[in-house]
PDB file of C-alpha atoms in Angstrom:
ATOM      1  CA  UNK A 263       8.307 -23.454  -8.242  1.00  0.00           C
ATOM      2  CA  UNK A 264       8.555 -19.587  -9.677  1.00  0.00           C
ATOM      3  CA  UNK A 265       8.723 -17.359  -7.172  1.00  0.00           C
ATOM      4  CA  UNK A 266       8.625 -13.388  -7.088  1.00  0.00           C
ATOM      5  CA  UNK A 267      11.199 -11.522  -5.654  1.00  0.00           C
ATOM      6  CA  UNK A 268      10.295  -7.667  -4.915  1.00  0.00           C
ATOM      7  CA  UNK A 269      13.187  -5.481  -4.341  1.00  0.00           C
ATOM      8  CA  UNK A 270      11.227  -2.538  -4.170  1.00  0.00           C
ATOM      9  CA  UNK A 271       9.460  -0.282  -0.966  1.00  0.00           C
ATOM     10  CA  UNK A 272       6.616  -1.181   1.440  1.00  0.00           C
ATOM     11  CA  UNK A 273       5.263   1.799   2.958  1.00  0.00           C
ATOM     12  CA  UNK A 274       1.951   2.680   5.246  1.00  0.00           C
ATOM     13  CA  UNK A 275      -0.480   4.695   3.256  1.00  0.00           C
ATOM     14  CA  UNK A 276      -2.806   7.212   4.972  1.00  0.00           C
ATOM     15  CA  UNK A 277      -5.871   6.972   3.095  1.00  0.00           C
ATOM     16  CA  UNK A 278      -8.407   9.311   2.343  1.00  0.00           C
ATOM     17  CA  UNK A 279     -10.961  10.148   0.184  1.00  0.00           C
ATOM     18  CA  UNK A 280     -12.121  13.448  -0.567  1.00  0.00           C
ATOM     19  CA  UNK A 281     -14.390  15.174  -3.108  1.00  0.00           C
ATOM     20  CA  UNK A 282     -10.856  17.225  -4.595  1.00  0.00           C
ATOM     21  CA  UNK A 283      -7.967  18.706  -3.669  1.00  0.00           C
ATOM     22  CA  UNK A 284      -7.716  22.353  -1.485  1.00  0.00           C
ATOM     23  CA  UNK A 285      -5.557  25.065  -3.181  1.00  0.00           C
ATOM     24  CA  UNK A 286      -2.512  25.959  -1.226  1.00  0.00           C
ATOM     25  CA  UNK A 287      -2.787  27.119   1.776  1.00  0.00           C
ATOM     26  CA  UNK A 288      -6.926  25.975   2.060  1.00  0.00           C
ATOM     27  CA  UNK A 289      -8.395  23.406   3.762  1.00  0.00           C
ATOM     28  CA  UNK A 290     -10.839  20.222   2.805  1.00  0.00           C
ATOM     29  CA  UNK A 291     -13.051  17.183   4.751  1.00  0.00           C
ATOM     30  CA  UNK A 292     -12.427  13.563   3.982  1.00  0.00           C
ATOM     31  CA  UNK A 293     -15.224  11.364   3.366  1.00  0.00           C
ATOM     32  CA  UNK A 294     -13.132   8.976   4.577  1.00  0.00           C
ATOM     33  CA  UNK A 295      -9.418   7.943   5.908  1.00  0.00           C
ATOM     34  CA  UNK A 296      -7.647   5.047   7.153  1.00  0.00           C
ATOM     35  CA  UNK A 297      -3.967   3.495   7.795  1.00  0.00           C
ATOM     36  CA  UNK A 298      -3.283   0.811   5.087  1.00  0.00           C
ATOM     37  CA  UNK A 299      -0.119  -1.427   3.808  1.00  0.00           C
ATOM     38  CA  UNK A 300       0.957   0.804   0.211  1.00  0.00           C
ATOM     39  CA  UNK A 301       3.717   0.861  -2.009  1.00  0.00           C
ATOM     40  CA  UNK A 302       5.309  -2.280  -3.049  1.00  0.00           C
ATOM     41  CA  UNK A 303       3.145  -4.644  -0.832  1.00  0.00           C
ATOM     42  CA  UNK A 304       0.389  -3.617  -3.630  1.00  0.00           C
ATOM     43  CA  UNK A 305       2.036  -5.791  -6.291  1.00  0.00           C
ATOM     44  CA  UNK A 306       2.905  -8.285  -4.160  1.00  0.00           C
ATOM     45  CA  UNK A 307      -0.497  -9.183  -2.129  1.00  0.00           C
ATOM     46  CA  UNK A 308      -2.120  -8.844  -6.329  1.00  0.00           C
ATOM     47  CA  UNK A 309       1.061 -11.852  -7.271  1.00  0.00           C
ATOM     48  CA  UNK A 310       0.577 -13.877  -3.835  1.00  0.00           C
ATOM     49  CA  UNK A 311      -3.885 -13.646  -4.483  1.00  0.00           C
ATOM     50  CA  UNK A 312      -3.102 -15.005  -8.356  1.00  0.00           C
ATOM     51  CA  UNK A 313      -1.039 -18.079  -7.209  1.00  0.00           C
ATOM     52  CA  UNK A 314       2.526 -16.427  -7.241  1.00  0.00           C
ATOM     53  CA  UNK A 315       4.868 -17.353  -4.561  1.00  0.00           C
ATOM     54  CA  UNK A 316       6.249 -14.055  -2.749  1.00  0.00           C
ATOM     55  CA  UNK A 317       9.396 -12.796  -0.811  1.00  0.00           C
ATOM     56  CA  UNK A 318      10.065  -9.493  -0.140  1.00  0.00           C
ATOM     57  CA  UNK A 319      14.053  -8.491   0.004  1.00  0.00           C
ATOM     58  CA  UNK A 320      13.821  -4.976   1.593  1.00  0.00           C
ATOM     59  CA  UNK A 321      13.643  -3.555   4.993  1.00  0.00           C
ATOM     60  CA  UNK A 322      11.515  -2.416   7.149  1.00  0.00           C
ATOM     61  CA  UNK A 323      11.163  -0.220  10.115  1.00  0.00           C
ATOM     62  CA  UNK A 324      10.666  -0.317  14.002  1.00  0.00           C
ATOM     63  CA  UNK A 325       7.054   1.645  15.217  1.00  0.00           C
ATOM     64  CA  UNK A 326       3.668   1.396  14.841  1.00  0.00           C
ATOM     65  CA  UNK A 327       3.798   1.597  10.536  1.00  0.00           C
ATOM     66  CA  UNK A 328       7.081  -1.650  10.501  1.00  0.00           C
ATOM     67  CA  UNK A 329       4.526  -3.460  12.573  1.00  0.00           C
ATOM     68  CA  UNK A 330       1.827  -2.477  10.389  1.00  0.00           C
ATOM     69  CA  UNK A 331       3.207  -3.645   7.400  1.00  0.00           C
ATOM     70  CA  UNK A 332       4.757  -7.178   8.813  1.00  0.00           C
ATOM     71  CA  UNK A 333       1.157  -8.078   9.351  1.00  0.00           C
ATOM     72  CA  UNK A 334      -0.227  -7.325   6.642  1.00  0.00           C
ATOM     73  CA  UNK A 335       2.489  -9.073   4.455  1.00  0.00           C
ATOM     74  CA  UNK A 336       2.226 -11.870   7.201  1.00  0.00           C
ATOM     75  CA  UNK A 337      -1.269 -12.297   6.190  1.00  0.00           C
ATOM     76  CA  UNK A 338      -0.616 -12.644   2.740  1.00  0.00           C
ATOM     77  CA  UNK A 339       1.490 -15.251   3.318  1.00  0.00           C
ATOM     78  CA  UNK A 340       4.069 -13.060   2.000  1.00  0.00           C
ATOM     79  CA  UNK A 341       8.429 -14.114   3.449  1.00  0.00           C
ATOM     80  CA  UNK A 342      10.575 -11.348   4.529  1.00  0.00           C
ATOM     81  CA  UNK A 343      14.017 -11.917   3.714  1.00  0.00           C
ATOM     82  CA  UNK A 344      15.108  -9.240   6.860  1.00  0.00           C
ATOM     83  CA  UNK A 345      14.548  -8.880  10.757  1.00  0.00           C
ATOM     84  CA  UNK A 346      13.130  -5.583  11.594  1.00  0.00           C
ATOM     85  CA  UNK A 347      15.684  -2.949  11.417  1.00  0.00           C
ATOM     86  CA  UNK A 348      16.617  -0.630  14.151  1.00  0.00           C
ATOM     87  CA  UNK A 349      16.466   3.068  14.645  1.00  0.00           C
ATOM     88  CA  UNK A 350      13.690   4.233  12.347  1.00  0.00           C
ATOM     89  CA  UNK A 351       9.824   3.188  11.655  1.00  0.00           C
ATOM     90  CA  UNK A 352       8.812   2.059   8.242  1.00  0.00           C
ATOM     91  CA  UNK A 353       7.893   5.114   5.817  1.00  0.00           C
ATOM     92  CA  UNK A 354       4.195   7.002   5.391  1.00  0.00           C
ATOM     93  CA  UNK A 355       2.473   7.928   1.936  1.00  0.00           C
ATOM     94  CA  UNK A 356      -0.292  10.386   2.565  1.00  0.00           C
ATOM     95  CA  UNK A 357      -2.476   9.471  -0.710  1.00  0.00           C
ATOM     96  CA  UNK A 358      -5.260  10.983  -1.378  1.00  0.00           C
ATOM     97  CA  UNK A 359      -8.162   9.969  -4.015  1.00  0.00           C
ATOM     98  CA  UNK A 360     -10.543  12.942  -5.450  1.00  0.00           C
ATOM     99  CA  UNK A 361     -14.305  12.045  -6.345  1.00  0.00           C
ATOM    100  CA  UNK A 362     -12.713  11.816 -10.112  1.00  0.00           C
ATOM    101  CA  UNK A 363     -10.756   8.936  -8.859  1.00  0.00           C
ATOM    102  CA  UNK A 364      -7.229  10.279  -9.432  1.00  0.00           C
ATOM    103  CA  UNK A 365      -4.438  10.392  -6.625  1.00  0.00           C
ATOM    104  CA  UNK A 366      -2.750  12.510  -5.009  1.00  0.00           C
ATOM    105  CA  UNK A 367       1.007  11.071  -3.285  1.00  0.00           C
ATOM    106  CA  UNK A 368       3.187  12.486  -0.678  1.00  0.00           C
ATOM    107  CA  UNK A 369       5.563  10.275   0.618  1.00  0.00           C
ATOM    108  CA  UNK A 370       7.990  10.222   3.463  1.00  0.00           C
ATOM    109  CA  UNK A 371      10.835   7.185   3.067  1.00  0.00           C
ATOM    110  CA  UNK A 372      11.955   5.316   6.235  1.00  0.00           C
ATOM    111  CA  UNK A 373      13.638   2.598   6.780  1.00  0.00           C
ATOM    112  CA  UNK A 374      12.974   0.774   3.129  1.00  0.00           C
ATOM    113  CA  UNK A 375      14.799   3.546   1.704  1.00  0.00           C
ATOM    114  CA  UNK A 376      18.037   1.644   3.053  1.00  0.00           C
ATOM    115  CA  UNK A 377      19.337  -1.444   2.047  1.00  0.00           C
ATOM    116  CA  UNK A 378      23.112  -2.901   1.553  1.00  0.00           C
ATOM    117  CA  UNK A 379      25.047  -5.313   0.079  1.00  0.00           C
ATOM    118  CA  UNK A 380      24.971  -7.615   3.033  1.00  0.00           C
ATOM    119  CA  UNK A 381      21.187  -7.466   3.091  1.00  0.00           C
ATOM    120  CA  UNK A 382      21.012  -9.019  -0.412  1.00  0.00           C
ATOM    121  CA  UNK A 383      23.991 -12.017   0.119  1.00  0.00           C
ATOM    122  CA  UNK A 384      22.287 -13.208   2.037  1.00  0.00           C
ATOM    123  CA  UNK A 385      18.723 -13.797  -0.243  1.00  0.00           C
ATOM    124  CA  UNK A 386      18.872 -17.308  -2.198  1.00  0.00           C
ATOM    125  CA  UNK A 387      17.827 -17.059  -6.345  1.00  0.00           C
ATOM    126  CA  UNK A 388      16.375 -19.754  -7.476  1.00  0.00           C
ATOM    127  CA  UNK A 389      16.420 -21.109 -11.232  1.00  0.00           C
ATOM    128  CA  UNK A 390      12.364 -20.296 -11.997  1.00  0.00           C
ATOM    129  CA  UNK A 391      12.442 -16.757  -9.790  1.00  0.00           C
ATOM    130  CA  UNK A 392      11.542 -13.692 -10.741  1.00  0.00           C
ATOM    131  CA  UNK A 393      12.811 -10.026  -9.987  1.00  0.00           C
ATOM    132  CA  UNK A 394      11.252  -7.223  -9.659  1.00  0.00           C
ATOM    133  CA  UNK A 395      12.246  -3.869  -9.046  1.00  0.00           C
ATOM    134  CA  UNK A 396      10.722  -0.443  -8.675  1.00  0.00           C
ATOM    135  CA  UNK A 397      12.326   3.244 -10.043  1.00  0.00           C
ATOM    136  CA  UNK A 398      11.583   4.447  -6.760  1.00  0.00           C
ATOM    137  CA  UNK A 399      14.031   2.259  -5.249  1.00  0.00           C
ATOM    138  CA  UNK A 400      16.822   4.233  -7.652  1.00  0.00           C
ATOM    139  CA  UNK A 401      15.864   7.470  -5.886  1.00  0.00           C
ATOM    140  CA  UNK A 402      17.436   5.976  -2.849  1.00  0.00           C
ATOM    141  CA  UNK A 403      21.447   6.860  -2.281  1.00  0.00           C
ATOM    142  CA  UNK A 404      21.505   4.005   0.393  1.00  0.00           C
ATOM    143  CA  UNK A 405      19.939   1.736  -1.423  1.00  0.00           C
ATOM    144  CA  UNK A 406      20.776   2.043  -4.569  1.00  0.00           C
ATOM    145  CA  UNK A 407      23.982   1.526  -5.663  1.00  0.00           C
ATOM    146  CA  UNK A 408      23.849  -2.141  -3.727  1.00  0.00           C
ATOM    147  CA  UNK A 409      20.831  -3.116  -5.389  1.00  0.00           C
ATOM    148  CA  UNK A 410      22.004  -2.345  -9.279  1.00  0.00           C
ATOM    149  CA  UNK A 411      24.994  -4.227  -8.735  1.00  0.00           C
ATOM    150  CA  UNK A 412      23.465  -7.516  -7.019  1.00  0.00           C
ATOM    151  CA  UNK A 413      21.130  -7.391  -9.777  1.00  0.00           C
ATOM    152  CA  UNK A 414      23.822  -7.343 -12.409  1.00  0.00           C
ATOM    153  CA  UNK A 415      25.749 -10.165 -10.829  1.00  0.00           C
ATOM    154  CA  UNK A 416      22.969 -12.141 -10.838  1.00  0.00           C
ATOM    155  CA  UNK A 417      22.151 -14.546 -14.043  1.00  0.00           C
ATOM    156  CA  UNK A 418      20.967 -13.677 -17.091  1.00  0.00           C
ATOM    157  CA  UNK A 419      18.450 -16.196 -17.058  1.00  0.00           C
ATOM    158  CA  UNK A 420      16.189 -15.025 -13.960  1.00  0.00           C
ATOM    159  CA  UNK A 421      13.799 -12.532 -15.332  1.00  0.00           C
ATOM    160  CA  UNK A 422      13.754  -8.832 -14.376  1.00  0.00           C
ATOM    161  CA  UNK A 423      10.513  -6.905 -14.453  1.00  0.00           C
ATOM    162  CA  UNK A 424      10.686  -2.909 -14.139  1.00  0.00           C
ATOM    163  CA  UNK A 425       8.027  -0.674 -13.562  1.00  0.00           C
ATOM    164  CA  UNK A 426       8.966   2.677 -13.304  1.00  0.00           C
ATOM    165  CA  UNK A 427       6.965   4.459 -11.319  1.00  0.00           C
ATOM    166  CA  UNK A 428       6.131   8.167 -11.962  1.00  0.00           C
ATOM    167  CA  UNK A 429       9.573   9.826 -10.503  1.00  0.00           C
ATOM    168  CA  UNK A 430      12.013   7.538 -13.047  1.00  0.00           C
ATOM    169  CA  UNK A 431      14.787   9.656 -13.446  1.00  0.00           C
ATOM    170  CA  UNK A 432      16.396  10.127 -16.556  1.00  0.00           C
ATOM    171  CA  UNK A 433      17.704   7.626 -19.127  1.00  0.00           C
ATOM    172  CA  UNK A 434      20.573   9.302 -19.053  1.00  0.00           C
ATOM    173  CA  UNK A 435      22.168   8.984 -14.874  1.00  0.00           C
ATOM    174  CA  UNK A 436      23.880   6.109 -14.890  1.00  0.00           C
ATOM    175  CA  UNK A 437      22.031   3.728 -12.747  1.00  0.00           C
ATOM    176  CA  UNK A 438      19.553   4.163 -15.492  1.00  0.00           C
ATOM    177  CA  UNK A 439      22.093   3.457 -18.278  1.00  0.00           C
ATOM    178  CA  UNK A 440      22.881   0.590 -16.916  1.00  0.00           C
ATOM    179  CA  UNK A 441      19.910  -1.139 -15.573  1.00  0.00           C
ATOM    180  CA  UNK A 442      18.304  -0.420 -19.024  1.00  0.00           C
ATOM    181  CA  UNK A 443      19.935  -3.793 -21.256  1.00  0.00           C
ATOM    182  CA  UNK A 444      18.872  -6.319 -18.283  1.00  0.00           C
ATOM    183  CA  UNK A 445      15.482  -5.471 -17.867  1.00  0.00           C
ATOM    184  CA  UNK A 446      13.268  -8.263 -19.295  1.00  0.00           C
ATOM    185  CA  UNK A 447      10.039  -6.840 -18.488  1.00  0.00           C
ATOM    186  CA  UNK A 448       9.061  -3.676 -18.470  1.00  0.00           C
ATOM    187  CA  UNK A 449       5.549  -2.538 -17.046  1.00  0.00           C
ATOM    188  CA  UNK A 450       4.646   1.723 -16.629  1.00  0.00           C
ATOM    189  CA  UNK A 451       1.646   3.641 -17.661  1.00  0.00           C
ATOM    190  CA  UNK A 452       1.254   5.197 -20.706  1.00  0.00           C
ATOM    191  CA  UNK A 453       2.143   8.901 -19.052  1.00  0.00           C
ATOM    192  CA  UNK A 454       5.229   7.362 -17.319  1.00  0.00           C
ATOM    193  CA  UNK A 455       6.543   5.616 -20.874  1.00  0.00           C
ATOM    194  CA  UNK A 456       5.590   9.304 -22.914  1.00  0.00           C
ATOM    195  CA  UNK A 457       7.594  11.294 -20.171  1.00  0.00           C
ATOM    196  CA  UNK A 458      10.726   9.220 -19.789  1.00  0.00           C
ATOM    197  CA  UNK A 459      10.918   8.534 -23.460  1.00  0.00           C
ATOM    198  CA  UNK A 460      10.285  12.210 -24.447  1.00  0.00           C
ATOM    199  CA  UNK A 461       7.858  11.125 -27.076  1.00  0.00           C
ATOM    200  CA  UNK A 462       4.331  11.949 -27.523  1.00  0.00           C
ATOM    201  CA  UNK A 463       2.505   9.049 -28.865  1.00  0.00           C
ATOM    202  CA  UNK A 464       2.397   5.931 -27.595  1.00  0.00           C
ATOM    203  CA  UNK A 465       4.094   3.829 -30.786  1.00  0.00           C
ATOM    204  CA  UNK A 466       6.423   6.215 -30.217  1.00  0.00           C
ATOM    205  CA  UNK A 467       7.477   5.604 -27.193  1.00  0.00           C
ATOM    206  CA  UNK A 468       7.278   1.317 -27.553  1.00  0.00           C
ATOM    207  CA  UNK A 469       9.922   1.607 -30.128  1.00  0.00           C
ATOM    208  CA  UNK A 470      11.811   4.623 -28.253  1.00  0.00           C
ATOM    209  CA  UNK A 471      11.864   1.294 -24.995  1.00  0.00           C
ATOM    210  CA  UNK A 472      12.902  -0.847 -27.462  1.00  0.00           C
ATOM    211  CA  UNK A 473      15.961   0.734 -28.706  1.00  0.00           C
ATOM    212  CA  UNK A 474      16.925   1.095 -25.114  1.00  0.00           C
ATOM    213  CA  UNK A 475      16.173  -2.707 -23.675  1.00  0.00           C
ATOM    214  CA  UNK A 476      17.325  -5.646 -24.994  1.00  0.00           C
ATOM    215  CA  UNK A 477      16.125  -7.322 -27.825  1.00  0.00           C
ATOM    216  CA  UNK A 478      13.451 -10.239 -26.757  1.00  0.00           C
ATOM    217  CA  UNK A 479      12.156  -7.623 -23.515  1.00  0.00           C
ATOM    218  CA  UNK A 480       8.710  -7.766 -23.326  1.00  0.00           C
ATOM    219  CA  UNK A 481       6.818  -4.334 -23.029  1.00  0.00           C
ATOM    220  CA  UNK A 482       3.504  -3.522 -21.500  1.00  0.00           C
ATOM    221  CA  UNK A 483       2.263   0.242 -21.204  1.00  0.00           C
ATOM    222  CA  UNK A 484      -0.980   0.661 -19.238  1.00  0.00           C
ATOM    223  CA  UNK A 485      -3.814   2.660 -21.048  1.00  0.00           C
ATOM    224  CA  UNK A 486      -6.167   3.497 -18.052  1.00  0.00           C
ATOM    225  CA  UNK A 487      -9.672   2.206 -19.048  1.00  0.00           C
ATOM    226  CA  UNK A 488      -8.246   1.206 -22.684  1.00  0.00           C
ATOM    227  CA  UNK A 489      -6.081  -1.837 -21.605  1.00  0.00           C
ATOM    228  CA  UNK A 490      -3.130  -1.770 -22.627  1.00  0.00           C
ATOM    229  CA  UNK A 491      -0.549  -2.509 -24.840  1.00  0.00           C
ATOM    230  CA  UNK A 492       1.941  -5.065 -25.507  1.00  0.00           C
ATOM    231  CA  UNK A 493       5.057  -5.568 -27.551  1.00  0.00           C
ATOM    232  CA  UNK A 494       7.913  -7.872 -28.393  1.00  0.00           C
ATOM    233  CA  UNK A 495      10.384  -7.036 -31.123  1.00  0.00           C
ATOM    234  CA  UNK A 496       8.297  -4.249 -32.781  1.00  0.00           C
ATOM    235  CA  UNK A 497       5.044  -6.081 -32.372  1.00  0.00           C
ATOM    236  CA  UNK A 498       2.519  -4.288 -30.448  1.00  0.00           C
ATOM    237  CA  UNK A 499      -1.205  -5.697 -29.668  1.00  0.00           C
ATOM    238  CA  UNK A 500      -3.661  -3.432 -27.497  1.00  0.00           C
ATOM    239  CA  UNK A 501      -5.423  -5.731 -24.886  1.00  0.00           C
ATOM    240  CA  UNK A 502      -8.619  -3.545 -24.098  1.00  0.00           C
ATOM    241  CA  UNK A 503      -9.562  -3.135 -20.913  1.00  0.00           C
ATOM    242  CA  UNK A 504     -13.303  -3.837 -19.202  1.00  0.00           C
ATOM    243  CA  UNK A 505     -15.613  -1.331 -18.432  1.00  0.00           C
ATOM    244  CA  UNK A 506     -16.854  -0.801 -14.625  1.00  0.00           C
ATOM    245  CA  UNK A 507     -17.249   2.677 -12.849  1.00  0.00           C
ATOM    246  CA  UNK A 508     -14.403   3.563 -11.254  1.00  0.00           C
ATOM    247  CA  UNK A 509     -14.058   5.259  -7.790  1.00  0.00           C
ATOM    248  CA  UNK A 510     -10.557   4.928  -6.926  1.00  0.00           C
ATOM    249  CA  UNK A 511      -7.160   4.554  -9.145  1.00  0.00           C
ATOM    250  CA  UNK A 512      -4.675   3.879  -5.897  1.00  0.00           C
ATOM    251  CA  UNK A 513      -2.935   0.883  -6.686  1.00  0.00           C
ATOM    252  CA  UNK A 514      -4.688   0.070 -10.292  1.00  0.00           C
ATOM    253  CA  UNK A 515      -1.504  -0.399 -11.879  1.00  0.00           C
ATOM    254  CA  UNK A 516       0.095  -2.333  -8.490  1.00  0.00           C
ATOM    255  CA  UNK A 517      -2.395  -4.936  -9.153  1.00  0.00           C
ATOM    256  CA  UNK A 518      -1.986  -5.240 -12.784  1.00  0.00           C
ATOM    257  CA  UNK A 519       2.097  -5.245 -12.777  1.00  0.00           C
ATOM    258  CA  UNK A 520       1.474  -8.335  -9.830  1.00  0.00           C
ATOM    259  CA  UNK A 521      -1.663 -10.025 -11.527  1.00  0.00           C
ATOM    260  CA  UNK A 522       0.883  -9.709 -15.236  1.00  0.00           C
ATOM    261  CA  UNK A 523       3.892 -10.983 -14.032  1.00  0.00           C
ATOM    262  CA  UNK A 524       1.664 -13.462 -11.621  1.00  0.00           C
ATOM    263  CA  UNK A 525       0.450 -15.131 -15.315  1.00  0.00           C
ATOM    264  CA  UNK A 526       3.871 -14.890 -17.050  1.00  0.00           C
ATOM    265  CA  UNK A 527       5.726 -16.875 -13.895  1.00  0.00           C
ATOM    266  CA  UNK A 528       2.542 -19.703 -14.648  1.00  0.00           C
ATOM    267  CA  UNK A 529       3.296 -19.948 -17.756  1.00  0.00           C
ATOM    268  CA  UNK A 530       0.888 -18.239 -20.063  1.00  0.00           C
ATOM    269  CA  UNK A 531       1.118 -15.828 -23.256  1.00  0.00           C
ATOM    270  CA  UNK A 532       2.227 -12.270 -22.710  1.00  0.00           C
ATOM    271  CA  UNK A 533      -1.183 -11.585 -24.597  1.00  0.00           C
ATOM    272  CA  UNK A 534      -3.223 -13.982 -21.998  1.00  0.00           C
ATOM    273  CA  UNK A 535      -1.529 -12.387 -18.810  1.00  0.00           C
ATOM    274  CA  UNK A 536      -2.196  -8.914 -20.444  1.00  0.00           C
ATOM    275  CA  UNK A 537      -5.448 -10.203 -20.383  1.00  0.00           C
ATOM    276  CA  UNK A 538      -5.722 -10.855 -16.650  1.00  0.00           C
ATOM    277  CA  UNK A 539      -3.986  -8.009 -15.786  1.00  0.00           C
ATOM    278  CA  UNK A 540      -6.461  -5.838 -17.059  1.00  0.00           C
ATOM    279  CA  UNK A 541      -9.531  -7.465 -15.764  1.00  0.00           C
ATOM    280  CA  UNK A 542      -7.330  -7.028 -12.089  1.00  0.00           C
ATOM    281  CA  UNK A 543      -6.822  -3.889 -12.896  1.00  0.00           C
ATOM    282  CA  UNK A 544     -10.559  -2.926 -13.230  1.00  0.00           C
ATOM    283  CA  UNK A 545     -11.661  -5.122 -11.099  1.00  0.00           C
ATOM    284  CA  UNK A 546      -9.205  -3.317  -8.382  1.00  0.00           C
ATOM    285  CA  UNK A 547     -10.655   1.009  -9.683  1.00  0.00           C
ATOM    286  CA  UNK A 548     -13.723  -0.028  -8.191  1.00  0.00           C
ATOM    287  CA  UNK A 549     -12.866  -0.461  -4.497  1.00  0.00           C
ATOM    288  CA  UNK A 550     -11.331   2.328  -2.283  1.00  0.00           C
ATOM    289  CA  UNK A 551      -7.783   1.528  -0.956  1.00  0.00           C
ATOM    290  CA  UNK A 552      -4.337   0.533  -1.861  1.00  0.00           C
ATOM    291  CA  UNK A 553      -4.023  -2.743  -2.371  1.00  0.00           C
ATOM    292  CA  UNK A 554      -7.193  -4.019  -3.966  1.00  0.00           C
ATOM    293  CA  UNK A 555      -6.076  -6.473  -6.081  1.00  0.00           C
ATOM    294  CA  UNK A 556      -8.670  -9.577  -6.769  1.00  0.00           C
ATOM    295  CA  UNK A 557      -7.600 -12.966  -6.751  1.00  0.00           C
ATOM    296  CA  UNK A 558      -7.528 -15.490  -9.473  1.00  0.00           C
ATOM    297  CA  UNK A 559     -11.064 -16.493  -8.734  1.00  0.00           C
ATOM    298  CA  UNK A 560     -12.697 -12.916  -9.015  1.00  0.00           C
ATOM    299  CA  UNK A 561     -10.223 -12.233 -12.111  1.00  0.00           C
ATOM    300  CA  UNK A 562     -11.394 -15.642 -14.095  1.00  0.00           C
ATOM    301  CA  UNK A 563     -15.407 -14.119 -13.268  1.00  0.00           C
ATOM    302  CA  UNK A 564     -14.504 -11.549 -14.681  1.00  0.00           C
ATOM    303  CA  UNK A 565     -13.014 -12.824 -17.847  1.00  0.00           C
ATOM    304  CA  UNK A 566     -15.390 -15.298 -18.339  1.00  0.00           C
ATOM    305  CA  UNK A 567     -18.334 -12.275 -18.551  1.00  0.00           C
ATOM    306  CA  UNK A 568     -16.350 -11.017 -20.891  1.00  0.00           C
TER     307      UNK A 568
END
């Protein structure tokens, strides 16, 4: 059975809802606050809730945040390939969500920022597995080189899904230049794609990305409430979204990515997998918190309502 092997970072989010962000030096009262597992956990939870077994390949620390992250993964049935690390706790992200549903992050990297060749050598990759790589991983000096060497040594038949995230470096960096031709599934939002390609239109961004990736690569660009764009070999299709009342966009892109890869692993055609991913993201934005992806039954229900 296919599995998702997630090479990113699980951290803990301190989630706070505010009317709006204060000016520098200012102060506001939050309507709510709480600690939740976040980061790479969001994608893994979305995939697991939609029928795809998941293995987390990253590190997790010792301490209150590491305990919280492990409990959350165990609760979703996510396997962990490594034991808790020593000497550092899992990292923390302050996630501020405004009344407009826009979110702002401030992150501190912990134990999950390191990964060695020895850690990865313990991983058994099987035919049918899907690999998930986050752009955040390329920012970690204690992780990026070992991860990239391991990825490039794996059989080309193992699909690799990449989400650059908002902090991904330039495509001119040696790490990105080496990774781009290996990517089979590109998953990002509109703003990330436009920024990375230096373009101003979706069509231009898709064309530029296709020139960097392998000829058969599948591109999925999330476009907020408008849904997403799916493109392969120059054939781009817009898959419409669902009209909902958004309260929190935190984790919506992760819900989309997790449900997308679950659909692809189940054998769905890309457009149907993208349609399911759009439905999952639409449900996720109606809920507060980072890991708000629905299960497959809820996705089916929204699809049935059209």
